[in-house]
C-alpha positions as a LaTeX table, in Angstrom:
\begin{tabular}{lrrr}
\hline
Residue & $x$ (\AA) & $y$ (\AA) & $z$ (\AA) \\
\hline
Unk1 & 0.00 & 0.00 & 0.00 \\
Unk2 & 1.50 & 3.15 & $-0.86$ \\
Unk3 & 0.55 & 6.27 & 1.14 \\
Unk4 & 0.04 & 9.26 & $-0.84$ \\
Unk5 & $-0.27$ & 11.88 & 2.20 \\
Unk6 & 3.43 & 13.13 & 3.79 \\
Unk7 & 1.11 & 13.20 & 7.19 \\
Unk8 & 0.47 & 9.12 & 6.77 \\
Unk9 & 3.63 & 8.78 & 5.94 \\
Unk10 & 4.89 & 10.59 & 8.81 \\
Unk11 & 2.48 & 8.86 & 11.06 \\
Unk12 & 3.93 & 5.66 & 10.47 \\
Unk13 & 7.15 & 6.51 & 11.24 \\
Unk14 & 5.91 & 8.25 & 14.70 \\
Unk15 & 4.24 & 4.30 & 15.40 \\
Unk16 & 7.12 & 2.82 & 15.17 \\
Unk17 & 9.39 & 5.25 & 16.67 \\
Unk18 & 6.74 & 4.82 & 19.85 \\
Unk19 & 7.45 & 0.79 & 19.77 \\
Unk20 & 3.78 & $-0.14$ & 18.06 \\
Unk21 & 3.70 & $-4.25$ & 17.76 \\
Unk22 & 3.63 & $-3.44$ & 13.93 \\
Unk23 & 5.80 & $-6.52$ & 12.50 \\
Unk24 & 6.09 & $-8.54$ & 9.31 \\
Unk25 & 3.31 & $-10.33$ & 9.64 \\
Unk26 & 1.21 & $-6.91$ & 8.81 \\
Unk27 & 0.03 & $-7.04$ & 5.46 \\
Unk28 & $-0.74$ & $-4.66$ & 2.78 \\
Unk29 & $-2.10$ & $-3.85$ & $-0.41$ \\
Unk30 & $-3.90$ & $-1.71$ & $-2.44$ \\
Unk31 & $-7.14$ & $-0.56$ & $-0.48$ \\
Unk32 & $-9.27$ & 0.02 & $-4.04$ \\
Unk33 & $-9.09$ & $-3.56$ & $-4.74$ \\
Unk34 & $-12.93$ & $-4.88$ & $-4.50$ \\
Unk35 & $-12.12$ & $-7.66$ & $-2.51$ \\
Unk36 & $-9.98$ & $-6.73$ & 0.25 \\
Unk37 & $-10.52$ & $-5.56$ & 3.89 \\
Unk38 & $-7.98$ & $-3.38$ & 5.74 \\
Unk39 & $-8.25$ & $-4.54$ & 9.54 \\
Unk40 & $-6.44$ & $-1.93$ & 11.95 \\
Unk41 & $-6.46$ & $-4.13$ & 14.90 \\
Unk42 & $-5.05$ & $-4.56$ & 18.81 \\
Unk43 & $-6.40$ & $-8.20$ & 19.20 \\
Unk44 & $-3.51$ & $-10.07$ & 18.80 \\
Unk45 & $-4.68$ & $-13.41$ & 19.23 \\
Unk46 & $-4.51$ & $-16.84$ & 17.74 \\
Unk47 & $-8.52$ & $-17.21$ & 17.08 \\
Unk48 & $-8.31$ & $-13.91$ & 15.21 \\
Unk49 & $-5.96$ & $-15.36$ & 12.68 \\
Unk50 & $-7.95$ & $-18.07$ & 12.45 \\
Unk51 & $-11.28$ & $-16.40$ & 11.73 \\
Unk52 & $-9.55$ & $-14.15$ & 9.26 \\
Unk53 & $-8.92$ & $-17.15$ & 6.95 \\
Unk54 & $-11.83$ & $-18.11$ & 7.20 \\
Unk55 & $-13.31$ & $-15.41$ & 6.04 \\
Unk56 & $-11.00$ & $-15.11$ & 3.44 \\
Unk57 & $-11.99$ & $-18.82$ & 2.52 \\
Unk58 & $-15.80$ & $-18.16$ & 2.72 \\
Unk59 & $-15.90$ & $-15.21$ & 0.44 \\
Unk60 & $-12.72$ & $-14.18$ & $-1.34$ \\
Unk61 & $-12.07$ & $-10.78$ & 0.19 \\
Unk62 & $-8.60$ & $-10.62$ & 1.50 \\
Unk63 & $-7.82$ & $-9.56$ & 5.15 \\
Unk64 & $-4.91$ & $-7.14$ & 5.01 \\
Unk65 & $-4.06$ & $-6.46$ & 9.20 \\
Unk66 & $-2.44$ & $-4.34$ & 10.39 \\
Unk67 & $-1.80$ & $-4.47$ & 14.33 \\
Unk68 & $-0.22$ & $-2.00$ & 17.44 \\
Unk69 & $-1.66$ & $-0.61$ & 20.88 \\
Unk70 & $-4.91$ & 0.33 & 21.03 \\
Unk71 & $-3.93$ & 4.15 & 21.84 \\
Unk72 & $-1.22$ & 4.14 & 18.56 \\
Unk73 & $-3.85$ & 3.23 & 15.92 \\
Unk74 & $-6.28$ & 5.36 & 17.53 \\
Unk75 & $-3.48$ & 7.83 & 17.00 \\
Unk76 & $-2.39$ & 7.07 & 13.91 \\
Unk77 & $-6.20$ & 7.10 & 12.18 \\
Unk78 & $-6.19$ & 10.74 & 13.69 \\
Unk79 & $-3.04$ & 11.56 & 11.77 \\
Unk80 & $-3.94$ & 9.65 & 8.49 \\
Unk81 & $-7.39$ & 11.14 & 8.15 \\
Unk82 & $-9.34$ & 11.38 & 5.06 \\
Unk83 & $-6.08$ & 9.13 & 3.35 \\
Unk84 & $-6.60$ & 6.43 & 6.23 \\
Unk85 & $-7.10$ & 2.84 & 4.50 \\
Unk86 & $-8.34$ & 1.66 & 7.37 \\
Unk87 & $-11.48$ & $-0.18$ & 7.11 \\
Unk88 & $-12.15$ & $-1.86$ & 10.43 \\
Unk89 & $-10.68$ & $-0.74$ & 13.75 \\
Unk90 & $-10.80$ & $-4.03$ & 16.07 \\
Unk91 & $-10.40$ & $-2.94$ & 19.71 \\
Unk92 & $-10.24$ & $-4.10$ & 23.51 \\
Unk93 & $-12.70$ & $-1.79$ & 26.05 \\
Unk94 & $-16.21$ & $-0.03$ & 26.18 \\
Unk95 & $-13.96$ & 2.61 & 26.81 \\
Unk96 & $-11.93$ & 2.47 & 23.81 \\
Unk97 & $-14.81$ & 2.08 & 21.19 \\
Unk98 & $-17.00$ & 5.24 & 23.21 \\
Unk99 & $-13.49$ & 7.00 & 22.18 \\
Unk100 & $-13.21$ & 6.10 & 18.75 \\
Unk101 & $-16.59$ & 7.56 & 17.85 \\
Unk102 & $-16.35$ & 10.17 & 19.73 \\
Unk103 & $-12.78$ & 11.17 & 17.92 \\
Unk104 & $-14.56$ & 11.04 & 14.84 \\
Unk105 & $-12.79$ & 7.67 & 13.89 \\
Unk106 & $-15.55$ & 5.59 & 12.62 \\
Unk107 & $-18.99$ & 6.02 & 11.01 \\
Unk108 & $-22.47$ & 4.48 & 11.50 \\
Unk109 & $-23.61$ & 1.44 & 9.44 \\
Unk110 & $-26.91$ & $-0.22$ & 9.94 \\
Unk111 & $-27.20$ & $-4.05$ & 9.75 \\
Unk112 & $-29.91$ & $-6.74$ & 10.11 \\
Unk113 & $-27.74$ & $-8.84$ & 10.90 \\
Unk114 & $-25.43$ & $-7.45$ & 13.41 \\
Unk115 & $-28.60$ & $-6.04$ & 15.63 \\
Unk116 & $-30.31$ & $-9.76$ & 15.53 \\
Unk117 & $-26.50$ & $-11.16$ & 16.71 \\
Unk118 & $-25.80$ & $-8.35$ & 19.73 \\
Unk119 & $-27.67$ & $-7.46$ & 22.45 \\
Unk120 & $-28.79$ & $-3.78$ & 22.38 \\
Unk121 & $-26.81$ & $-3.13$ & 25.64 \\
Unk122 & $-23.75$ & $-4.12$ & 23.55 \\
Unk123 & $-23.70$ & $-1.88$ & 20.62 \\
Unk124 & $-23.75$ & 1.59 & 19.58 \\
Unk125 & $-27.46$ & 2.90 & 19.45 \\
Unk126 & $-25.95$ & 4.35 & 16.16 \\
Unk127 & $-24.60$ & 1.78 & 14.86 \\
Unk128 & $-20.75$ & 3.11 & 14.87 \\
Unk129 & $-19.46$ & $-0.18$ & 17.05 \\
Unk130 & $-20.33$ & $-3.09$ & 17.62 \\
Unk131 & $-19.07$ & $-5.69$ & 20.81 \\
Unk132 & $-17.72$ & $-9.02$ & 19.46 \\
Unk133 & $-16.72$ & $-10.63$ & 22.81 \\
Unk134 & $-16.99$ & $-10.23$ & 26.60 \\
Unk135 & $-14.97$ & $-10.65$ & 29.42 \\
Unk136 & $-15.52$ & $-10.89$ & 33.15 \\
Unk137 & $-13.79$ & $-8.60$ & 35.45 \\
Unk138 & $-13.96$ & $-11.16$ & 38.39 \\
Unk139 & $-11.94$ & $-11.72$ & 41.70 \\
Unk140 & $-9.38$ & $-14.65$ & 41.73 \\
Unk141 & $-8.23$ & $-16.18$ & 45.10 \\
Unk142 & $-5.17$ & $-18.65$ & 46.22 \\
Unk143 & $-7.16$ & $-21.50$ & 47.03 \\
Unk144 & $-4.72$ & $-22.25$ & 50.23 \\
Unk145 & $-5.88$ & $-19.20$ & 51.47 \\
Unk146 & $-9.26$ & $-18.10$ & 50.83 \\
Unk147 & $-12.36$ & $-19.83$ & 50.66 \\
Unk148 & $-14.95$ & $-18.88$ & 48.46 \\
Unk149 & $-17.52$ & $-17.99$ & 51.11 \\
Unk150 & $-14.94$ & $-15.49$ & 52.41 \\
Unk151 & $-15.58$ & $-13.30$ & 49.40 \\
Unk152 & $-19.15$ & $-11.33$ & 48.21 \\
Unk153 & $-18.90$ & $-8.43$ & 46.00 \\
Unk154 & $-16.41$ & $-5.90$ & 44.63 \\
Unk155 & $-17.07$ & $-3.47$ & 47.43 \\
Unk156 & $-16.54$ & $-6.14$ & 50.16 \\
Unk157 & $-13.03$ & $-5.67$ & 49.19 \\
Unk158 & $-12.96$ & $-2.62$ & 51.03 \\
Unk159 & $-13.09$ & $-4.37$ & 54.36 \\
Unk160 & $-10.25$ & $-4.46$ & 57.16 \\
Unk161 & $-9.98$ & $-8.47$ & 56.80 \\
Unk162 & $-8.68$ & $-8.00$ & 53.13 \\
Unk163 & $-5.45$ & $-5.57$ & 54.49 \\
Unk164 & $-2.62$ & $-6.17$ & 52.45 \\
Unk165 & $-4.24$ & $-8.97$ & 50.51 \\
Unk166 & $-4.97$ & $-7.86$ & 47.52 \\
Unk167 & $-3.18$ & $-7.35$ & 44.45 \\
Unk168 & $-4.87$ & $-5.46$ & 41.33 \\
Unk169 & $-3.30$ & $-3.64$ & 38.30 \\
Unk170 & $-2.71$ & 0.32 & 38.06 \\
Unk171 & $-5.11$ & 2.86 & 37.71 \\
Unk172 & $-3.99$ & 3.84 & 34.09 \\
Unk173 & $-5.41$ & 0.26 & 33.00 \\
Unk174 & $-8.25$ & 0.73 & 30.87 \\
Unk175 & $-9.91$ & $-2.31$ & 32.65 \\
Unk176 & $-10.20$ & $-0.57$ & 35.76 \\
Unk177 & $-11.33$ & 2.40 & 34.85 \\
Unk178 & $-14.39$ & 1.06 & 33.12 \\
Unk179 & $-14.57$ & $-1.37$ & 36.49 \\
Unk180 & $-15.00$ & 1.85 & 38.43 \\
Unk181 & $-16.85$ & 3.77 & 35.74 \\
Unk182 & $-19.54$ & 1.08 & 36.50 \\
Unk183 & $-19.38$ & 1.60 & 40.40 \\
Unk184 & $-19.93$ & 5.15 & 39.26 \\
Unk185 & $-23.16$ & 4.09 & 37.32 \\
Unk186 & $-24.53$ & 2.32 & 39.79 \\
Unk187 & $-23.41$ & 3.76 & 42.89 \\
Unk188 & $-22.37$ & 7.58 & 42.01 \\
Unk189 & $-19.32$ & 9.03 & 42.35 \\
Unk190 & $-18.79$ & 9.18 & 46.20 \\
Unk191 & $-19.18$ & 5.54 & 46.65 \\
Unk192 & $-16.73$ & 5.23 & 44.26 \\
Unk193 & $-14.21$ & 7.05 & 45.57 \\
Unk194 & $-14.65$ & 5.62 & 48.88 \\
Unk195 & $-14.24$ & 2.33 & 47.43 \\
Unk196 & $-11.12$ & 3.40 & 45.39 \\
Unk197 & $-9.40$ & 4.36 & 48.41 \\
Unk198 & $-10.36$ & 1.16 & 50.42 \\
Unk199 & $-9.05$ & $-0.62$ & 47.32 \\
Unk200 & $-5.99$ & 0.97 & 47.75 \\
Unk201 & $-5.79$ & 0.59 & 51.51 \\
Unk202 & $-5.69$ & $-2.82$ & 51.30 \\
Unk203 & $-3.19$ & $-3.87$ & 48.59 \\
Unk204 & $-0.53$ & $-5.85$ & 49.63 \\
Unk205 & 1.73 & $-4.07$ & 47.48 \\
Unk206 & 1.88 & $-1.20$ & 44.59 \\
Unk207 & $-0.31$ & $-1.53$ & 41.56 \\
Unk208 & 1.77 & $-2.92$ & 38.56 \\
Unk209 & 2.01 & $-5.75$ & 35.89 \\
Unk210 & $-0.92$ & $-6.91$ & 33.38 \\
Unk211 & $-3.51$ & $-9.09$ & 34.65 \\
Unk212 & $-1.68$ & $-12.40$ & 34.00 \\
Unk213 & 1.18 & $-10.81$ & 36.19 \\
Unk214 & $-1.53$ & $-10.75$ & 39.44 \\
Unk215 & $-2.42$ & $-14.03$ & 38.57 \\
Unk216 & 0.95 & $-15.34$ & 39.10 \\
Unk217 & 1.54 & $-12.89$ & 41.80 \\
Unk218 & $-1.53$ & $-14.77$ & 43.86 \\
Unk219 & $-0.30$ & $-17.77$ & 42.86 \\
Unk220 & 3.36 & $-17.07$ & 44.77 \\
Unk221 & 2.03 & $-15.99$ & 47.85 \\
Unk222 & 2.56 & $-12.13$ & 46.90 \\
Unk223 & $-1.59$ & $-11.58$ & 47.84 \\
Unk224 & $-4.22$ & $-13.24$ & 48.61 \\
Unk225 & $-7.33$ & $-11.96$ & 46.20 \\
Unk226 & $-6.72$ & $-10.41$ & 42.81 \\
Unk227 & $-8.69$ & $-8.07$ & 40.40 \\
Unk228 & $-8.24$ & $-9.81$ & 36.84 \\
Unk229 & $-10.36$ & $-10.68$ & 33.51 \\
Unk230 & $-11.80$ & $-13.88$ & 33.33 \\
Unk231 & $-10.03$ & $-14.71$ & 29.85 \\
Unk232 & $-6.28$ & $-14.35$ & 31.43 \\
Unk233 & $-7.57$ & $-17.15$ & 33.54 \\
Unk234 & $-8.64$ & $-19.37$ & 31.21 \\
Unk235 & $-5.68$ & $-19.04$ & 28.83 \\
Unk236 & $-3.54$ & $-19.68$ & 31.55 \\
Unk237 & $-5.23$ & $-22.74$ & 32.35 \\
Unk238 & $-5.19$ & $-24.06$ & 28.79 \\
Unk239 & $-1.97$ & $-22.73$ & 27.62 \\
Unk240 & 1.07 & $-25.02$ & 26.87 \\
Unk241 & 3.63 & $-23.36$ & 29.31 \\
Unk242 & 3.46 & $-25.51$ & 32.53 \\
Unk243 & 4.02 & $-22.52$ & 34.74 \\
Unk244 & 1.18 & $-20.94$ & 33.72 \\
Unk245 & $-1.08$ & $-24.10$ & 34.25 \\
Unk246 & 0.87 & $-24.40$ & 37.75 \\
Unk247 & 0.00 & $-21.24$ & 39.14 \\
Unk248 & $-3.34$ & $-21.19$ & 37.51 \\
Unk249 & $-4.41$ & $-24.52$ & 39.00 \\
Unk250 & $-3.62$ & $-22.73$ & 42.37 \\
Unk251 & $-5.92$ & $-20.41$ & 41.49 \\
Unk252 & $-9.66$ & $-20.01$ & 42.50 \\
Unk253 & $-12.33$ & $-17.72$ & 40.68 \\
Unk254 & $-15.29$ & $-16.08$ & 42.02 \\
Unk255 & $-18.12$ & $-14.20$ & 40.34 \\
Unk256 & $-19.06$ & $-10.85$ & 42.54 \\
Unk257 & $-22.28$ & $-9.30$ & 43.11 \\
Unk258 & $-24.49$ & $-12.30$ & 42.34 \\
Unk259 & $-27.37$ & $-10.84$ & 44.88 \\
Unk260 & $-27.51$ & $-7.29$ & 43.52 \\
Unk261 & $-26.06$ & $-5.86$ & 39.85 \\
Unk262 & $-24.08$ & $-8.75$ & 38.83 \\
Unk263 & $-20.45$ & $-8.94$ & 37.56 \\
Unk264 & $-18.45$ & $-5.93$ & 35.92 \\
Unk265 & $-18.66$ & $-7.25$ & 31.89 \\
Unk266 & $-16.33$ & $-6.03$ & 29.86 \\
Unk267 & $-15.95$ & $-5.87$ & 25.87 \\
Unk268 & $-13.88$ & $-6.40$ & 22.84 \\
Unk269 & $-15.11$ & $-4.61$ & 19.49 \\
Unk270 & $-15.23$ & $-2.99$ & 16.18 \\
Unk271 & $-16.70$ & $-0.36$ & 14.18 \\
Unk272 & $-16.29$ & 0.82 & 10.54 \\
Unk273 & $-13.29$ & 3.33 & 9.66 \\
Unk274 & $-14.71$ & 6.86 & 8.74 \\
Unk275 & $-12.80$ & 6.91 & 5.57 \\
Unk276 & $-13.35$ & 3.46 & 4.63 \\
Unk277 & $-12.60$ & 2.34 & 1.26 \\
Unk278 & $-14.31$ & $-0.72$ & 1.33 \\
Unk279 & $-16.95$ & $-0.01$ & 3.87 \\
Unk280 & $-19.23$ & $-3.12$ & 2.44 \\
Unk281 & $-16.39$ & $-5.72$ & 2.92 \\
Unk282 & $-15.83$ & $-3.93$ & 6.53 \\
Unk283 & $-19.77$ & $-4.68$ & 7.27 \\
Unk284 & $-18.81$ & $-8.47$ & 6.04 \\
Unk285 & $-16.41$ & $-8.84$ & 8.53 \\
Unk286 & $-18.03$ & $-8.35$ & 11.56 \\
Unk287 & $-21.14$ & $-9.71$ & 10.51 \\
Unk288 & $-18.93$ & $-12.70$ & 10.13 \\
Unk289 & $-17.31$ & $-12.35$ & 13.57 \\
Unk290 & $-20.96$ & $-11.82$ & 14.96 \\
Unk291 & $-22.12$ & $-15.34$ & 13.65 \\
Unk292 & $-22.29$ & $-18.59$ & 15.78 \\
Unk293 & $-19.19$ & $-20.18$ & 14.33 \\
Unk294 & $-16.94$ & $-16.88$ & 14.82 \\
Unk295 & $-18.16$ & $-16.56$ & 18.14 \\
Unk296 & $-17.25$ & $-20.17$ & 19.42 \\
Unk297 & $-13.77$ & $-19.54$ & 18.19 \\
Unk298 & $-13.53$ & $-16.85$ & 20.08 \\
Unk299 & $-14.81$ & $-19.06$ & 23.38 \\
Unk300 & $-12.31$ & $-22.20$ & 22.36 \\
Unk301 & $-9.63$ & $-20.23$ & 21.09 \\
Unk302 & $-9.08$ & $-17.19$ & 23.32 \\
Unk303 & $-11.62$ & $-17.76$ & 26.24 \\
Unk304 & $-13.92$ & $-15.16$ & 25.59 \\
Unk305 & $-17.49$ & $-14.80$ & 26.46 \\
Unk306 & $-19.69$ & $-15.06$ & 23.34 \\
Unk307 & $-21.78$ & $-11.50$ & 22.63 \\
Unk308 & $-24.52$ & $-13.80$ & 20.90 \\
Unk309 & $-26.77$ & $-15.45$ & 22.65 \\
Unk310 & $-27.21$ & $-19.34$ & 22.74 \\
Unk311 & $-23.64$ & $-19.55$ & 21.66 \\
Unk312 & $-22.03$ & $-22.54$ & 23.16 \\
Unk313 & $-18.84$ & $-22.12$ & 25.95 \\
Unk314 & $-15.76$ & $-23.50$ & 25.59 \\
Unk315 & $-15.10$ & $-26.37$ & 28.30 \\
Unk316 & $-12.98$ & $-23.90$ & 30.80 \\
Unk317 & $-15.76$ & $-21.39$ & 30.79 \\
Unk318 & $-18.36$ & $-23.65$ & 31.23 \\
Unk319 & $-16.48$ & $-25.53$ & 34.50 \\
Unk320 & $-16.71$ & $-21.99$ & 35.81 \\
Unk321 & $-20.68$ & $-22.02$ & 35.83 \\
Unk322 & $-23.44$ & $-19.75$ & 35.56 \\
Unk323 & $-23.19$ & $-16.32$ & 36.68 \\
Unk324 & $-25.20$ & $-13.36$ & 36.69 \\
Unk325 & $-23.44$ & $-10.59$ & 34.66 \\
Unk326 & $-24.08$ & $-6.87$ & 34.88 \\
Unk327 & $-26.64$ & $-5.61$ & 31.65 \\
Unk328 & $-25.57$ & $-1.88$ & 32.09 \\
Unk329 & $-25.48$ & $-0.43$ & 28.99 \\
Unk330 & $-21.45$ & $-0.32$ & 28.24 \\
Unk331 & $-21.91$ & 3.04 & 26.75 \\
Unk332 & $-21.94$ & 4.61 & 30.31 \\
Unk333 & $-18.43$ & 2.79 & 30.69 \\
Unk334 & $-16.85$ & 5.34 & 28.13 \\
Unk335 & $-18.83$ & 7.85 & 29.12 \\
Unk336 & $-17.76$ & 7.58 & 32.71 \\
Unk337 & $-14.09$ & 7.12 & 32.19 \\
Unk338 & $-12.72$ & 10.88 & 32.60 \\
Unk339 & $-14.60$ & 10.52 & 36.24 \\
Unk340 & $-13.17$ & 7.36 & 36.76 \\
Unk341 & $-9.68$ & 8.40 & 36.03 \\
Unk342 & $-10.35$ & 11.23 & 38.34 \\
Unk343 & $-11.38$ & 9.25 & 40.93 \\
Unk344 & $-8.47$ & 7.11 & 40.78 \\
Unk345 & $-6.29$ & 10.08 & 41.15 \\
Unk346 & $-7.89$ & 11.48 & 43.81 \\
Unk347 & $-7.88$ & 8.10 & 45.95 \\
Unk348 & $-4.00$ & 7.79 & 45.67 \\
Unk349 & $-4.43$ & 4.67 & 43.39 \\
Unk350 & $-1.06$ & 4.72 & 41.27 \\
\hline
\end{tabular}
């Protein structure tokens, strides 16, 4: 693909001089050919790959990706503008895909098909994204140490028996700012804050690492409770490194809230590229990634809640049970994020 605009051109550079995940394996080609797709994506997973070839298979149109953090291509379709060949934008977060629209990053499409496949909670009213997969954000527990009547909800955390016993990721984690943006919803700001600071009153140690890194952490004896999303779990548990199926088979999980709202749910998404060149192809693909085969990849391959209904879970997600998820619309959990973020500040949480 050759970029015509010196401010493209100039953009690329700036993504890789920032260390974007761009590699060889990103593809490209010209974006007027009929049958291609140009995926600007941060899902870097296994199942992805797989469902692109698929789709390739099923209808001919070529997936051209090209992948980096979710903040760089966000970035970089700001820069590119009108001579972005972006057609899809594939991201992690309510809070991401609340941003892209709201930069002015993607446009609304309208389709049958994608409104019969995703709950209305889980989409754009407008049609500008759509969720492809969910995620948990659940409390995990060294089974040595805690039993699962010990724990309740996400404010119980708060407590004085939980002192220096937890372990949870920084504050600048997207995760838990739409975790607290939905304590926000539900509970307004000052309950929030309140339970920010208790949060941070009780870790056993400063925020830091990814969610796998608690995981392990809790594992070691570091903490006894973590903050995490169910899919780091469950890759873990099925992945072929024996340490991580040692210290996740040390590892307990527990769904929070059950009597009242229900567990924080969390997203994974896409919309349509304003500028898309090949906006019908774009509409294709997540149609495709909406449908009951795409969506059990996702649950076998990577873990992932299915968005679609009726869809069946993969073995490790079903062992887990059946839980009572939160149904707040995930709009609120962009819309909420510069209060979250605030709150977080305010309550010391690093």
């Amino acid at each position: 693909m050759k970029f015509t605009s010196l401010i493209a051109a100039a953009a690329l550079m700036l993504l890789a001089a920032c260390g974007g995940q761009n590699n060889q394996s990103n593809q490209e080609a010209a974006t007027t050919d009929s049958l291609v797709v140009n995926v600007y994506t941060h899902r870097h997973y296994d199942a992805d790959k797989q469902l692109f070839a698929e789709f390739e298979k099923e209808t001919g149109i070529k997936v051209n990706v090209k992948t980096a953090s979710a903040d760089e291509l966000q970035k970089l379709m700001e820069m590119e503008g009108a001579n972005c060949p972006a057609d899809l934008l594939l991201t992690v977060d309510a809070g991401r895909l609340v941003r892209a629209k709201e930069k002015g990053l993607l446009q609304p499409v309208q389709s049958e098909i994608l409104n019969a496949n995703i709950p209305a909670n889980l989409r754009d009213s407008e049609g500008y994204w759509y969720s492809l997969t969910q995620r948990g954000r659940v409390i995990v527990y060294n089974k040595a140490k805690v039993k699962p009547s010990d724990l309740s909800t996400y404010e119980d955390l708060t407590s004085a028996k939980w002192k220096k016993r937890i372990l949870v990721r920084p504050s600048d984690n997207i995760y838990n700012q739409s975790l607290l943006a939905s304590i926000i919803a539900h509970k307004g700001e000052e309950v929030a804050l309140q339970w920010a600071k208790g949060i941070v009153a009780n870790m056993a140690r400063e925020p830091k690492g990814n969610d796998r890194d608690q995981i392990y952490a809790v594992a070691n004896g570091e903490g006894d409770v973590a903050i995490v999303n169910t899919y780091y779990l469950g890759q873990m548990l099925n992945s072929k490194e024996a340490a991580d199926t040692v210290a996740a088979q040390k590892i307990g999980i527990f769904f929070p809230n059950q009597a009242d709202r229900g567990t924080h749910m969390n997203v994974s998404g896409g919309g349509v590229a304003k500028y898309a060149p090949n906006k019908a192809n774009a509409i294709k693909l997540l149609e495709f990634l909406s449908s009951d085969k795409a969506q059990q990849v996702f649950a076998e391959g990577n873990q992932e809640y299915p968005v679609k209904p009726g869809v069946p879970l993969s073995a490790t997600l079903a062992s887990w049970g059946a839980f009572k998820g939160d149904t707040l619309n995930i709009v609120e959990l962009g819309k909420l994020n510069a209060a979250a973020v605030k709150i977080f500040d305010a309550a010391g949480w690093k």
